Tab-separated table of C-alpha atoms and ligand atoms in Angstrom:
chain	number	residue	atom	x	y	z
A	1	UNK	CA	43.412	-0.026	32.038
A	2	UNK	CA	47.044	-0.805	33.079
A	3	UNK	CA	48.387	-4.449	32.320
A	4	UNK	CA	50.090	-6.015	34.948
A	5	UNK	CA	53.298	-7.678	34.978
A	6	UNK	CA	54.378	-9.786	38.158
A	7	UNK	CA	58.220	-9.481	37.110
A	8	UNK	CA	58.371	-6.301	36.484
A	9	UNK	CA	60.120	-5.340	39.768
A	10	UNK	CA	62.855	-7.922	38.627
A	11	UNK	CA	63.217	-6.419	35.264
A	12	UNK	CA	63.293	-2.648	36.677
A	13	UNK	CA	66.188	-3.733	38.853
A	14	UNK	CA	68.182	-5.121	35.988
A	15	UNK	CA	68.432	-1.873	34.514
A	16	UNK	CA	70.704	-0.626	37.413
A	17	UNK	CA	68.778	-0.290	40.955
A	18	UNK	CA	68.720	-2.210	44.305
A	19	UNK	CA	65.560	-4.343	45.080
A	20	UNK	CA	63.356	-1.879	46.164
A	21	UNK	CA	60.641	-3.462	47.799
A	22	UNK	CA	61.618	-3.014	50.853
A	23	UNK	CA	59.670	0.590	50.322
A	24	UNK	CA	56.914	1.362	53.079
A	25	UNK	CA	55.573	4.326	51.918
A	26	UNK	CA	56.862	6.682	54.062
A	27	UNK	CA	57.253	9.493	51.751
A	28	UNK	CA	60.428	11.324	52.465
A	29	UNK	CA	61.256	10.749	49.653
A	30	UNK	CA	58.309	12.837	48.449
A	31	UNK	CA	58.850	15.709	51.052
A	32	UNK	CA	62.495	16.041	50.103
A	33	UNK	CA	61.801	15.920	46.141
A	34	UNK	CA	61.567	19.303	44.539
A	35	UNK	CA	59.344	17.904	41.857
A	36	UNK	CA	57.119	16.376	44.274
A	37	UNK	CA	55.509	20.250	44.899
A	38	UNK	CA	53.861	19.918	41.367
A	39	UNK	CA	53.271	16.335	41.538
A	40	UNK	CA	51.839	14.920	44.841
A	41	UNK	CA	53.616	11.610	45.039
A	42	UNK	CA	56.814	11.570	42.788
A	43	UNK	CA	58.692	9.059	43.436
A	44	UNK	CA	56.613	7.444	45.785
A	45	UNK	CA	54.090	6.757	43.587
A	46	UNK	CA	56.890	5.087	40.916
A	47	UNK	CA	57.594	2.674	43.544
A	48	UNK	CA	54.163	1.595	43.820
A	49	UNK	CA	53.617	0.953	40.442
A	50	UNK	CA	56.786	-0.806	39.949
A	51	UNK	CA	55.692	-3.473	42.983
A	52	UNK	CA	52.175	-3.652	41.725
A	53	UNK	CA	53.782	-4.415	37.946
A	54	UNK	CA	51.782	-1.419	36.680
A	55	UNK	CA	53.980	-1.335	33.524
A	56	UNK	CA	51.830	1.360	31.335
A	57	UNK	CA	51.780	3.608	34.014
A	58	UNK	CA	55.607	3.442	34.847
A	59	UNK	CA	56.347	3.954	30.965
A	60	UNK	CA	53.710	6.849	30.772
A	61	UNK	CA	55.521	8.809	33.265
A	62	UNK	CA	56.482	12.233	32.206
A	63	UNK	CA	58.266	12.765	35.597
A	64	UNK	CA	61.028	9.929	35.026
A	65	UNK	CA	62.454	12.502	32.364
A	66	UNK	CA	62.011	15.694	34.384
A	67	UNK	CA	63.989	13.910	37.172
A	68	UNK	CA	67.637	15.215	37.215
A	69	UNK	CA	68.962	12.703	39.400
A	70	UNK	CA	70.341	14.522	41.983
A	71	UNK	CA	69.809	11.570	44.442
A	72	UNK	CA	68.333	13.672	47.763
A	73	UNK	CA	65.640	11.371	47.751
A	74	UNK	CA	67.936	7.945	48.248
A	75	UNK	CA	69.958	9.971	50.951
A	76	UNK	CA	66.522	10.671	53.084
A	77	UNK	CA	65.461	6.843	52.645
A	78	UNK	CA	65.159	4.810	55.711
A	79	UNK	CA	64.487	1.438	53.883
A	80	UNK	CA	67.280	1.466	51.684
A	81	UNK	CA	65.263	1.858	48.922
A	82	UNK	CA	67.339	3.827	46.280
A	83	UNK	CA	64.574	5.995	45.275
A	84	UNK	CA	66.899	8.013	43.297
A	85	UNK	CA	68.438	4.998	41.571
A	86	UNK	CA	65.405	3.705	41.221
A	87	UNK	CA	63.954	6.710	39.067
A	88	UNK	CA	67.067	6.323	36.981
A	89	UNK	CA	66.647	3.223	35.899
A	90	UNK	CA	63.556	3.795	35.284
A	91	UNK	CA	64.654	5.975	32.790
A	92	UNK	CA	67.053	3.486	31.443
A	93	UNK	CA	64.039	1.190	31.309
A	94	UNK	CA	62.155	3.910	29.432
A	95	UNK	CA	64.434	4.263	26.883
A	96	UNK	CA	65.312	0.700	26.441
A	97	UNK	CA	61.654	0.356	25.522
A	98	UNK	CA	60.949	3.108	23.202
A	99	UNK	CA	64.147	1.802	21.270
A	100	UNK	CA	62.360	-0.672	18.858
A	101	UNK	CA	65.870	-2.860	17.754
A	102	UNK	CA	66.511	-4.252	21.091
A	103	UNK	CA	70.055	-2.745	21.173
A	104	UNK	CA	69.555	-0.382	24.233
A	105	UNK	CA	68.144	-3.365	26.500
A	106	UNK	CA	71.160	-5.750	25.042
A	107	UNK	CA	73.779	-3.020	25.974
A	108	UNK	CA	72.167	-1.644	29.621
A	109	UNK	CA	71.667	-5.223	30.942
A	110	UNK	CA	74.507	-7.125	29.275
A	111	UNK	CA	77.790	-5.371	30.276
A	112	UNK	CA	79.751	-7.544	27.524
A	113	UNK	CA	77.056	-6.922	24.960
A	114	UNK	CA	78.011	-3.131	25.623
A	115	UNK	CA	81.943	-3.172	25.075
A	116	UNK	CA	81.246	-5.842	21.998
A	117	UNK	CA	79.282	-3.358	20.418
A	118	UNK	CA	81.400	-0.068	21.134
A	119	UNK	CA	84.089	-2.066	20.190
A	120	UNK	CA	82.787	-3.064	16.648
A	121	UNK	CA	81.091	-0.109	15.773
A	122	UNK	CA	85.012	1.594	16.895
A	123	UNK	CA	86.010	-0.790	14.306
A	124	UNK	CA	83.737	0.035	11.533
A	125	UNK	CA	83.935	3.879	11.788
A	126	UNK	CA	88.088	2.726	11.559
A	127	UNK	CA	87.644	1.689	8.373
A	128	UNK	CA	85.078	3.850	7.193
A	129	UNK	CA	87.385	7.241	8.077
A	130	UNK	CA	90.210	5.202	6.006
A	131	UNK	CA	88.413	5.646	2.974
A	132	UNK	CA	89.277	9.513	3.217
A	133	UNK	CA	92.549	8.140	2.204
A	134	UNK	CA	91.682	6.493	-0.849
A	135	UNK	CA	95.727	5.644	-1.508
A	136	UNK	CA	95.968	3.728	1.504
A	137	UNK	CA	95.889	0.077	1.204
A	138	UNK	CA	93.114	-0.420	3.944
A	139	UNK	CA	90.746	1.716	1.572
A	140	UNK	CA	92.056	0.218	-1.422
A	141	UNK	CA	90.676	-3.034	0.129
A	142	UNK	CA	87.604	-1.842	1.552
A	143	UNK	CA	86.909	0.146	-2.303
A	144	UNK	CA	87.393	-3.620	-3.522
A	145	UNK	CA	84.910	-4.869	-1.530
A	146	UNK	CA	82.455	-2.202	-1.833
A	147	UNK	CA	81.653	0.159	-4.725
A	148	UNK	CA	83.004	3.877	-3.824
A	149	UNK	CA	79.363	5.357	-4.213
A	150	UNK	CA	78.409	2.747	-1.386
A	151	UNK	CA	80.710	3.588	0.701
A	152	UNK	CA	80.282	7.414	0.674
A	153	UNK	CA	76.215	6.773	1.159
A	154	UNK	CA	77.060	4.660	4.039
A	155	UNK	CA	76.805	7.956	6.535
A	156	UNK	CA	73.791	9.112	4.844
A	157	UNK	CA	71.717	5.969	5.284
A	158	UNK	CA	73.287	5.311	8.746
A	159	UNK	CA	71.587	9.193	9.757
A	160	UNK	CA	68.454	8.191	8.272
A	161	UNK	CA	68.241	5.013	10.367
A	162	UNK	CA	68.782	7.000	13.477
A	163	UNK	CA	66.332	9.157	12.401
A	164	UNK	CA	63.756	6.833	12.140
A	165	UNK	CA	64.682	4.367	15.943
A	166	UNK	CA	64.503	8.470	17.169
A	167	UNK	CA	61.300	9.420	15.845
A	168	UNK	CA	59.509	5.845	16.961
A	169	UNK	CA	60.995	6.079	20.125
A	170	UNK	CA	59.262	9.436	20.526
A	171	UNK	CA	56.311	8.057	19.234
A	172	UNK	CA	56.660	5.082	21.726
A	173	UNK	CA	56.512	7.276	24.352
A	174	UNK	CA	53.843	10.058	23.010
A	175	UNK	CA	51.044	7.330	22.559
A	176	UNK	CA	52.227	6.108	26.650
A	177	UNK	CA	51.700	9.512	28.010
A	178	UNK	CA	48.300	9.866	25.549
A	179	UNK	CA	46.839	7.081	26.604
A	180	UNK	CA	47.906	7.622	30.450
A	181	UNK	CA	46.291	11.359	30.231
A	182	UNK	CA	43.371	10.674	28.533
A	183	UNK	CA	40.562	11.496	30.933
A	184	UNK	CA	42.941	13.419	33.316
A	185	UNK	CA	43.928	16.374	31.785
A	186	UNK	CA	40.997	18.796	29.524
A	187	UNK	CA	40.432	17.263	26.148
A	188	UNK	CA	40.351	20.728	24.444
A	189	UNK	CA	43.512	21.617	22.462
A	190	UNK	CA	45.637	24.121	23.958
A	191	UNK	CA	45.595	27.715	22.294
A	192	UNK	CA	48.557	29.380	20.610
A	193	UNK	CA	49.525	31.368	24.008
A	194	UNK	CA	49.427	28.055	25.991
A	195	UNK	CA	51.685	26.112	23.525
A	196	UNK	CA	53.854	29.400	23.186
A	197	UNK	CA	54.151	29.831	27.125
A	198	UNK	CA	54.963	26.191	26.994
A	199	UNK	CA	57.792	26.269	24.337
A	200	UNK	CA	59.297	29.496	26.512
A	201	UNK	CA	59.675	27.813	29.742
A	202	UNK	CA	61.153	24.763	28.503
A	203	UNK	CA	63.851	26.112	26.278
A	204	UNK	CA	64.342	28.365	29.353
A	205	UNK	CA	64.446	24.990	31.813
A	206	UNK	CA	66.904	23.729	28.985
A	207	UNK	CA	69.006	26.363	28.680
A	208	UNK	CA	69.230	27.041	32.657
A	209	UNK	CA	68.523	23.642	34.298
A	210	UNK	CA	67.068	25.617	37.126
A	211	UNK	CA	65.018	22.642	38.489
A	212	UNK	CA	68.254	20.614	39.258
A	213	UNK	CA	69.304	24.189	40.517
A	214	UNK	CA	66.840	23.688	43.285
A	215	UNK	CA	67.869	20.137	44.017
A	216	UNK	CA	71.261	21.561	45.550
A	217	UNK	CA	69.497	24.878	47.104
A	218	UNK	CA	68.008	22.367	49.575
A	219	UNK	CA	69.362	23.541	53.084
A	220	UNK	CA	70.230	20.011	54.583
A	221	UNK	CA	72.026	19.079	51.320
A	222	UNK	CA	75.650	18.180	51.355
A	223	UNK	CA	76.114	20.559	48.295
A	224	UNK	CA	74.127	23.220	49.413
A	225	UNK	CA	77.506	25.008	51.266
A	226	UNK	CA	79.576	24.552	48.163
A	227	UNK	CA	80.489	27.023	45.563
A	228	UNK	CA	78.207	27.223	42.565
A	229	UNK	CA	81.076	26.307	40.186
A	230	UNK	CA	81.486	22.644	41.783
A	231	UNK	CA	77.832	21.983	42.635
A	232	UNK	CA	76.125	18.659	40.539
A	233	UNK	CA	73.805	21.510	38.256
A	234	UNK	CA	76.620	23.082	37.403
A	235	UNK	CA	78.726	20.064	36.401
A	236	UNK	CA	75.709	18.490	34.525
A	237	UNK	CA	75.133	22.158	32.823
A	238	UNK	CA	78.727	21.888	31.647
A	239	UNK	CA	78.560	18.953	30.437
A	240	UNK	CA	75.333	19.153	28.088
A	241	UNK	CA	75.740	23.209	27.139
A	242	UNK	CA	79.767	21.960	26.268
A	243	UNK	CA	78.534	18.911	23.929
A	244	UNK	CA	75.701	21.160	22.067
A	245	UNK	CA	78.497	23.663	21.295
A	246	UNK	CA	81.411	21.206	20.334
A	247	UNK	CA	78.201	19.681	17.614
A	248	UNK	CA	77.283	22.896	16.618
A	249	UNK	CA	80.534	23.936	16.329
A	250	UNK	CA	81.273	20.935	14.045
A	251	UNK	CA	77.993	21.452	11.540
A	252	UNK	CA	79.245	25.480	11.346
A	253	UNK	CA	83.068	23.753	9.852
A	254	UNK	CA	81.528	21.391	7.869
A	255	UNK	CA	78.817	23.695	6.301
A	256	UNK	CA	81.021	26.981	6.171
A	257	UNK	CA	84.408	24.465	5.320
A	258	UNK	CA	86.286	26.826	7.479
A	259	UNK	CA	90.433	26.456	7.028
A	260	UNK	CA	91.325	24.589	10.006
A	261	UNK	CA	94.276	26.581	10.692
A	262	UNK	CA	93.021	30.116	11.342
A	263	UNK	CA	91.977	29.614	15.591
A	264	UNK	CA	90.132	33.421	15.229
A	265	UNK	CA	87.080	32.163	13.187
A	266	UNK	CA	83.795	31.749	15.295
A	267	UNK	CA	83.507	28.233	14.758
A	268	UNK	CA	86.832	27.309	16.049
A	269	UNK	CA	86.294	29.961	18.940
A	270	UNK	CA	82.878	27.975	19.795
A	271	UNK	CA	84.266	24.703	19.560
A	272	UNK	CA	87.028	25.722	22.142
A	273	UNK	CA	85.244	27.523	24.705
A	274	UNK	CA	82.306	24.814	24.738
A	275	UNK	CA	85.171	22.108	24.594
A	276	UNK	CA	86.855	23.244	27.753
A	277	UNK	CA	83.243	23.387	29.163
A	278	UNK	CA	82.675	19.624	28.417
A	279	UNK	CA	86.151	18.767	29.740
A	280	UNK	CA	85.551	20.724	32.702
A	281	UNK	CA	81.999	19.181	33.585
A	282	UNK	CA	83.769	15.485	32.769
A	283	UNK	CA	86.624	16.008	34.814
A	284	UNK	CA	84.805	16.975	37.900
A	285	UNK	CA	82.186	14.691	37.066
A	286	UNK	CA	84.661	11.563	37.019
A	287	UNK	CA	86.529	12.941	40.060
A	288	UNK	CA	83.037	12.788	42.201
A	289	UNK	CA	82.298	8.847	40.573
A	290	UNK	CA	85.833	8.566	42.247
A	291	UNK	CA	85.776	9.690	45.434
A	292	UNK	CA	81.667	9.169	46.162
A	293	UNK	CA	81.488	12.458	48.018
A	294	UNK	CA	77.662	11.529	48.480
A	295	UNK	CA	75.632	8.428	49.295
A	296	UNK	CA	74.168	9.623	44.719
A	297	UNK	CA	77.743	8.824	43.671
A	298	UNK	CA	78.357	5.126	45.548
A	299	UNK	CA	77.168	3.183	42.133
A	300	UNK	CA	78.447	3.540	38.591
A	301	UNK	CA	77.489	2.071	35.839
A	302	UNK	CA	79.336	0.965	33.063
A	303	UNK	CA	77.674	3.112	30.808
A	304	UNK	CA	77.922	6.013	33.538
A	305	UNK	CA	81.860	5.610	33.395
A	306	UNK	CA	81.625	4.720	29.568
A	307	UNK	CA	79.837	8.424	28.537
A	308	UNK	CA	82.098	10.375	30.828
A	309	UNK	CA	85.215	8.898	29.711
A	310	UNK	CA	84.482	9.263	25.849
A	311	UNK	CA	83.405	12.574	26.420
A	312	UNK	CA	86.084	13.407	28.073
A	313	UNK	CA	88.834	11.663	25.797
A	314	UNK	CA	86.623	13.442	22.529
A	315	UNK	CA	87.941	16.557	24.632
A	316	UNK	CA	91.395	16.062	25.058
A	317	UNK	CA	92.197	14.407	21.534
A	318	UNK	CA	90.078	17.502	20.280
A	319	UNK	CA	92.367	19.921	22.038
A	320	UNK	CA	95.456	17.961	21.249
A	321	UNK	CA	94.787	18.388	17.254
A	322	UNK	CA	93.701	21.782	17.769
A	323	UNK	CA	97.744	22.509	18.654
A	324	UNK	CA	98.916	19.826	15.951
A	325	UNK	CA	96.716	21.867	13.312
A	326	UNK	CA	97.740	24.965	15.116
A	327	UNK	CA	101.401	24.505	14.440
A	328	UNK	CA	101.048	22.266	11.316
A	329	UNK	CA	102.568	19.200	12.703
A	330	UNK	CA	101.278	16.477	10.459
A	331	UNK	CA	102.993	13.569	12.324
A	332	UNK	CA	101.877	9.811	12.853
A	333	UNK	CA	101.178	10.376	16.247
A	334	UNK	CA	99.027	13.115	15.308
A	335	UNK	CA	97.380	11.058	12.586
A	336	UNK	CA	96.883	8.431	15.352
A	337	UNK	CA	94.889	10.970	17.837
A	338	UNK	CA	92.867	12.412	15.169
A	339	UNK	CA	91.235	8.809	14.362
A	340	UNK	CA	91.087	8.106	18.412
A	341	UNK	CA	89.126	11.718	18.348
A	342	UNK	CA	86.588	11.132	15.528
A	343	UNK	CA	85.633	7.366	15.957
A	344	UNK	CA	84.678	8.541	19.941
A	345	UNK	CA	83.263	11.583	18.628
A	346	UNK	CA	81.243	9.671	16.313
A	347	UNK	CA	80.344	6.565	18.930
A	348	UNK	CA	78.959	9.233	21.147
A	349	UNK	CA	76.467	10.639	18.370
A	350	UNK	CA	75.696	7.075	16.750
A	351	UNK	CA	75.177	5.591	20.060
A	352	UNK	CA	73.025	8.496	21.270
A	353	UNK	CA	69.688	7.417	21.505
A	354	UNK	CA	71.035	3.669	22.581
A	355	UNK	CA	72.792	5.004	25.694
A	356	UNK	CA	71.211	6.771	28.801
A	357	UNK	CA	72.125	9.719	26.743
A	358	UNK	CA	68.806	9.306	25.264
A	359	UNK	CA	66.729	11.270	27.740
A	360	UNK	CA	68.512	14.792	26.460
A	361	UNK	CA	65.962	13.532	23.347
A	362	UNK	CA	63.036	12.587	25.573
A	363	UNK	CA	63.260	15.537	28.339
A	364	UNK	CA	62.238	18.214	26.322
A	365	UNK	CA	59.182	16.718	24.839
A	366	UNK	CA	58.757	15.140	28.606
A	367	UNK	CA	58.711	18.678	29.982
A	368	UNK	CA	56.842	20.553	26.896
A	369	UNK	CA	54.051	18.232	27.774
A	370	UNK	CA	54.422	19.043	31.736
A	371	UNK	CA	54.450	22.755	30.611
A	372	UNK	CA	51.457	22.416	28.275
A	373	UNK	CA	49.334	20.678	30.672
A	374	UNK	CA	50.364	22.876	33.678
A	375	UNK	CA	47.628	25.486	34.707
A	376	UNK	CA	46.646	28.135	33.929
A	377	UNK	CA	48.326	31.375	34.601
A	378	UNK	CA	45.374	33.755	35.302
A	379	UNK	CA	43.538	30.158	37.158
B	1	SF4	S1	61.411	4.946	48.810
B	1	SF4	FE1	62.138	5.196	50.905
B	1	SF4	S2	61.695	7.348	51.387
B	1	SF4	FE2	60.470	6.831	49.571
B	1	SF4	S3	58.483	6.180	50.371
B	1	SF4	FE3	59.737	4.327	50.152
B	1	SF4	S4	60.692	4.011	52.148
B	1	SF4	FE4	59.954	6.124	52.118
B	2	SF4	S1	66.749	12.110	42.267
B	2	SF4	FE1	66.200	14.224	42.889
B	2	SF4	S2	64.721	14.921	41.322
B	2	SF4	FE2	64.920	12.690	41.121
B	2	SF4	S3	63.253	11.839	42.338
B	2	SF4	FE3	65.046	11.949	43.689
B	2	SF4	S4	64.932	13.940	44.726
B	2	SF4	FE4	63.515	13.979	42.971
């Protein structure tokens, strides 16, 4: 049985969304929602809940991670009712909850908490990449205060703390969705070909994104006239494909300790292409935050403008020491960009499953679930 909680509408809308109660159930926002085919009432249904304080429910919602925002449902709302803001920070809400330090909530709803703590942790990965320079004096004072072996763990342990907020946040939100389904969905395990079907067609809807496709195929849609290569799918597709490759990129130097300066070898070729693909997605991505082409673009968060500038500064300084390394100018400046680069870099992976950056962790399991528990092929 769901608990409720009489300020839960309050506490949704701290997380980023206008007070929503002025909802009557229309459901346009249902009609107009491309999820809505497989779902009957998404996001109508959301709304409900969050008036009635059904907090289980909310936070056993697989469809606040298959959501990709693309905000037709706020621009076919007569009430003002933000449903697509709403479903966001829902999400926000989501993750804030699975988190189990308290860090996420601090840094969505506290805008100072969340520059005091990118600022700091900017700080400590300062001196941390100073002890690569164990001559300097910074690192001869940091070595003083801390034994070398410490200091070298420090990344190791820090990875294995992630590991573990990431796996109980999954496991948050695995026992919500259990105990949400029990009863609704056929208690019998799924076979091999079900779980294999499943895994197919979500690294497919990873790889392709084609349900935010659909979002801007809609005919009344402000995008819908617009060239592929500008649309929101695209941008977002970008975005995410250009920050897997830039990581992936980064793990194939590091494992294969590739010589910086040859630009033919296949990590360095991956890590450009996929960086001018992030820088790409950013920039157009900022440029729409900046002019609000659409009634989706009018609000920004911090951490909206936060994760689009970071990515797009790890893109530029990345670029910029690709030439310095290119043409072996080891300069101050140079030195100077390439600890700008790697303490963003880093933020944006240590901060990962504290930001709204989370759900690229939760959506997959969100939609392997949806997959798995979809019907039948030959029913
Ligand atoms: S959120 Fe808006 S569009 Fe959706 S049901 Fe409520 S009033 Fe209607
Ligand atoms: S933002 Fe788009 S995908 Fe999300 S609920 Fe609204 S219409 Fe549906």
């Amino acid at each position: 049985m769901s608990v409720l909680n009489p300020g839960l509408a309050k506490e949704i809308q701290s997380y980023g969304t206008v007070d929503f109660s002025a909802c009557y159930s229309c459901g346009n926002c249902t009609a107009i929602c491309e999820l809505s085919d497989e779902n009957g009432f998404f996001p109508r249904n959301l709304i409900r809940y969050g008036m009635l304080g059904l907090k289980d429910k909310l936070l056993s919602s697989k469809e606040i991670w298959l959501c990709y925002g693309c905000g037709e449902c706020s621009e076919t709302c007569p009430r003002e009712a933000e449903p697509g803001d709403y479903v966001a920070a829902l999400r926000r809400y989501a993750i804030a909850h699975h988190e189990p330090t308290g860090l996420t909530k601090l840094m969505f709803r506290k805008p100072f908490a969340f520059v005091a703590i990118t600022l700091v942790l900017a700080l400590f990965l300062f001196f941390l990449l100073m002890t690569l320079k164990p001559d300097h004096e910074v690192a001869r004072w940091i070595f003083d205060l801390l034994p070398f072996d410490a200091v070298h763990d420090l990344g190791l342990y820090i990875f294995i703390f992630l590991g573990i907020i990431t796996a109980l946040g999954l496991f948050k939100m695995l026992r919500g969705i259990r105990k949400h389904d029990t009863g609704k969905v056929k208690d019998r395990p799924a076979g091999v070909a079900k779980i294999w079907r499943a895994t197919v067609k979500t690294v497919n809807e990873i790889i392709t994104m084609n349900r935010y496709k659909e979002c801007d195929r809609q005919d009344d849609a402000y995008w819908a006239p617009k060239p592929w290569f500008i649309k929101p799918w695209f941008v977002h597709w970008m975005i995410m494909m250009g920050f897997l490759g830039l990581l992936l990129a980064t793990i194939l130097d590091f494992i294969f300790k590739d010589p910086a300066t040859d630009i033919w070898l296949p990590s360095r070729i991956l890590g450009t292409v996929t960086g001018l693909m992030m820088m790409y997605g950013a920039s157009l991505a900022i440029y729409y935050r900046l002019t609000k082409p659409t009634h989706f673009y009018t609000r920004s968060s911090l951490a909206d403008w936060f994760f689009l500038v970071f990515i797009w500064l790890a893109g530029f300084t990345g670029f910029w020491l690709e030439a310095a390394v290119t043409f072996d100018a080891d300069t101050v400046t140079n030195q100077v960009v390439f600890i700008i680069h790697t303490v963003i870099s880093m933020e944006l992976v240590l901060l990962l499953i504290f930001s709204k950056f989370a759900h690229a962790i939760y959506r997959p399991v969100a939609l392997f679930l949806h997959y798995l528990q979809g019907p039948d092929p030959q029913a």
